mmCIF file of C-alpha atoms in Angstrom:
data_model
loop_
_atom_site.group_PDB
_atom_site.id
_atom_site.type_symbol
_atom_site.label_atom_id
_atom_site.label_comp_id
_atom_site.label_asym_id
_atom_site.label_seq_id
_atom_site.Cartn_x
_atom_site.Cartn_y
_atom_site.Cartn_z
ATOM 1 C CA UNK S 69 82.250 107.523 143.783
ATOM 2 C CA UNK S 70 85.626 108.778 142.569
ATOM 3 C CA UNK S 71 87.436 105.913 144.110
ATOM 4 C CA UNK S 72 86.639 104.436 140.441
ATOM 5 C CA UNK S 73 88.802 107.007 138.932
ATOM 6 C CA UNK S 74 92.209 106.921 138.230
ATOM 7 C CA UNK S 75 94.089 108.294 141.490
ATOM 8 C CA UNK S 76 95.587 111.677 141.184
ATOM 9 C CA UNK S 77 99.491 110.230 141.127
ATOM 10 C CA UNK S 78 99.575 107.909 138.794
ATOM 11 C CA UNK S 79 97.167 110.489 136.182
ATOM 12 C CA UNK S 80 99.913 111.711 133.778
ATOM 13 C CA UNK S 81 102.351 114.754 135.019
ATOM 14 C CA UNK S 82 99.893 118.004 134.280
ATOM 15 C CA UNK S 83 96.707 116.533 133.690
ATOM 16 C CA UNK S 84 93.697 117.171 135.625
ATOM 17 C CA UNK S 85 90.145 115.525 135.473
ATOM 18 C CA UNK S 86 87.571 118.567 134.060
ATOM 19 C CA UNK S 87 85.606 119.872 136.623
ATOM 20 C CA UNK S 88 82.565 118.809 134.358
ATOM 21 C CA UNK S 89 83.437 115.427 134.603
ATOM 22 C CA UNK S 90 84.020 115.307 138.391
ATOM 23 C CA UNK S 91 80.381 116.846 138.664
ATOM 24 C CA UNK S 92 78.794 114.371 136.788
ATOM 25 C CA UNK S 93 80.782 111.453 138.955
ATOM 26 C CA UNK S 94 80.009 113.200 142.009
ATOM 27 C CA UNK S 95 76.376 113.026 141.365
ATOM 28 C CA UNK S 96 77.065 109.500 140.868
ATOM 29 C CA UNK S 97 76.490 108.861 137.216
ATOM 30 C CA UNK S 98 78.804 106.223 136.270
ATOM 31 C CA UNK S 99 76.278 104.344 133.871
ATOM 32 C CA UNK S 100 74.593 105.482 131.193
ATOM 33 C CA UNK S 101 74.153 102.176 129.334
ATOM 34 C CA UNK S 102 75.616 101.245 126.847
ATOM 35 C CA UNK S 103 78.647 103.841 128.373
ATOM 36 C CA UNK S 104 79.750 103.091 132.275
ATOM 37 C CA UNK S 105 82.918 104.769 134.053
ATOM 38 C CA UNK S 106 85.519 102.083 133.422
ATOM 39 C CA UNK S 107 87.025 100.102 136.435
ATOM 40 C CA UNK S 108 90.655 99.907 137.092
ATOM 41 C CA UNK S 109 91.471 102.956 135.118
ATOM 42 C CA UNK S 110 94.830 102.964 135.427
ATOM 43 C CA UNK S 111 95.230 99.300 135.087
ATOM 44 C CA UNK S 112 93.535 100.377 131.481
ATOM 45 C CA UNK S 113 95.463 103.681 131.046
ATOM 46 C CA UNK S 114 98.827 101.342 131.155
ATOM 47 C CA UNK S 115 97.052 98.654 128.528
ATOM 48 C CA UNK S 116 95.788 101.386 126.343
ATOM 49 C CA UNK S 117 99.709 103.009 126.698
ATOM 50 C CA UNK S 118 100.877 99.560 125.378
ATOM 51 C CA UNK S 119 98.451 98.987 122.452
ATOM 52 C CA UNK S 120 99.009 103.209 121.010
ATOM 53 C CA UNK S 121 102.321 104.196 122.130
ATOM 54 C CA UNK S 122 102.283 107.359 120.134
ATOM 55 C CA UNK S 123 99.032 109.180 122.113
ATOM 56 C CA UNK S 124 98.579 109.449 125.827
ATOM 57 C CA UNK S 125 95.109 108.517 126.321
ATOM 58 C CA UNK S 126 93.557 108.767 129.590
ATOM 59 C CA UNK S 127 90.353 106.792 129.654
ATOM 60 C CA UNK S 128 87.457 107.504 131.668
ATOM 61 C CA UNK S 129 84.147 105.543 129.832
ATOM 62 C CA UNK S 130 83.663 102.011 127.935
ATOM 63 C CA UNK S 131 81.359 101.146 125.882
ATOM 64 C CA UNK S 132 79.484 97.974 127.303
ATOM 65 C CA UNK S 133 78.427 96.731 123.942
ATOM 66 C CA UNK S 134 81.867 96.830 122.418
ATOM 67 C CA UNK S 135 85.583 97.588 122.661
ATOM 68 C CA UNK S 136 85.218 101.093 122.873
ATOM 69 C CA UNK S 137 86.656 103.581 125.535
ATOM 70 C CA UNK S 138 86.400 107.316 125.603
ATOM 71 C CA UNK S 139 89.645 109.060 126.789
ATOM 72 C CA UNK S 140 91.248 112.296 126.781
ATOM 73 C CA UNK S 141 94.393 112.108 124.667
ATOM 74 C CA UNK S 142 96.516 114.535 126.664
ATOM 75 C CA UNK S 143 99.409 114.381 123.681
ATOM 76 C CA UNK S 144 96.966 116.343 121.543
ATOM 77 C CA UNK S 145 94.095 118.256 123.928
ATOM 78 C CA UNK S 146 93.586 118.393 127.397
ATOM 79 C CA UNK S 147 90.094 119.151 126.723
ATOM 80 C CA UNK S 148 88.802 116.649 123.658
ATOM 81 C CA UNK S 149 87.496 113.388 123.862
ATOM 82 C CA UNK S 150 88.244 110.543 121.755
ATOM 83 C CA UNK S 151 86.689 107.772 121.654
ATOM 84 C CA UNK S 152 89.131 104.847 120.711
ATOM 85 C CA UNK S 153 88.209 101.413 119.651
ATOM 86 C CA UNK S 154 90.800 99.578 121.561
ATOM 87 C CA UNK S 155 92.969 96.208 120.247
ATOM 88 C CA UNK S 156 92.266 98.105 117.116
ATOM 89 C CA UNK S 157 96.009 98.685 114.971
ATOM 90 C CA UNK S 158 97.298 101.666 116.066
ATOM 91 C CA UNK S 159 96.266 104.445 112.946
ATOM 92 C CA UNK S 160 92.759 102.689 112.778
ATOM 93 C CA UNK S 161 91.973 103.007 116.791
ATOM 94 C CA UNK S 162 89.999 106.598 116.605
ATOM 95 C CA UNK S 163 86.236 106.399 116.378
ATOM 96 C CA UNK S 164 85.126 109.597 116.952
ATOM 97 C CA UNK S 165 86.186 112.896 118.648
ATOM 98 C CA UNK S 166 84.246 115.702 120.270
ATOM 99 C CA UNK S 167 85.435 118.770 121.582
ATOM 100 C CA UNK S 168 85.025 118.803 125.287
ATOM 101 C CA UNK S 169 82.862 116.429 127.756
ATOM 102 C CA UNK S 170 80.026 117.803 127.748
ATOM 103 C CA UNK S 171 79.979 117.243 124.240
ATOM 104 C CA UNK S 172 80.334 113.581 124.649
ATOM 105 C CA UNK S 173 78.413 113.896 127.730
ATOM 106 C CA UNK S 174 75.481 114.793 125.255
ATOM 107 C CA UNK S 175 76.291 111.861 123.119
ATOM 108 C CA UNK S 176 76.130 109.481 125.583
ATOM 109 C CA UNK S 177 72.476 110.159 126.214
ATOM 110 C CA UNK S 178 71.474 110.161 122.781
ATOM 111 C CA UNK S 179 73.489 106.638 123.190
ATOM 112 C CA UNK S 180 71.726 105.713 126.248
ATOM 113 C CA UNK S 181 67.663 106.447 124.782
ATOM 114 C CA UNK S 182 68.713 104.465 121.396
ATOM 115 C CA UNK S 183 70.093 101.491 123.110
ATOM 116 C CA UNK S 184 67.524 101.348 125.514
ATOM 117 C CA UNK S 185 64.978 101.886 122.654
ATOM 118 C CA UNK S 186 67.269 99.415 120.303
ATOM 119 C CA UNK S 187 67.614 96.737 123.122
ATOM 120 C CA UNK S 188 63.691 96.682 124.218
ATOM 121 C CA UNK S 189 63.839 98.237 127.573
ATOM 122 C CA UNK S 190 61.412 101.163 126.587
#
């Protein structure tokens, strides 16, 4: 399961995955629809680096439904999330912010029952 994550040497210098969020991978929750672990995370990281060169975001979640990504923004916590609506111009990127994963975490259930509810599956 955490062969999707971005491998320890090319994470930047001094950051560390929470242990929260290595749980919930470990128990193998990588989608809770509309959010899903991304894929080629580093590949992203580097894209992400490209498109906001002033934060260093380290994404871990993308919204399947749109272009947003929930990262860690190491240049400002090592512990909030922010969820960035990437290919947005840089200054207008940030959708929302919460203060530590399992905060998210929360929010991405509360995602999961409304688009499940909001797309007809339930």
């Amino acid at each position: 399961m955490t062969s999707r994550l971005i491998p320890i040497e090319k994470l930047p210098h001094g950051f560390d995955y929470p242990p929260e969020f290595l749980h919930v991978v470990e128990l193998g929750i990588l989608n809770l629809e509309p959010w899903a672990v991304v894929r080629n995370g580093a590949e992203r990281m580097g894209d992400l680096r490209e498109r906001f060169p002033n934060r260093r975001l380290v994404p871990f979640a993308r919204r399947i439904d749109s272009d947003d990504i929930a990262c860690w923004d190491i240049s400002k916590s090592d512990k909030k999330i922010f969820v960035i609506h990437d290919y947005a111009s840089p200054g207008w990127e940030q959708r929302d912010e919460f203060s530590e994963f399992n905060d998210w975490l929360r929010k991405a259930v509360e995602d999961l029952i409304e688009y499940e509810y909001d797309s007809g599956i339930i």
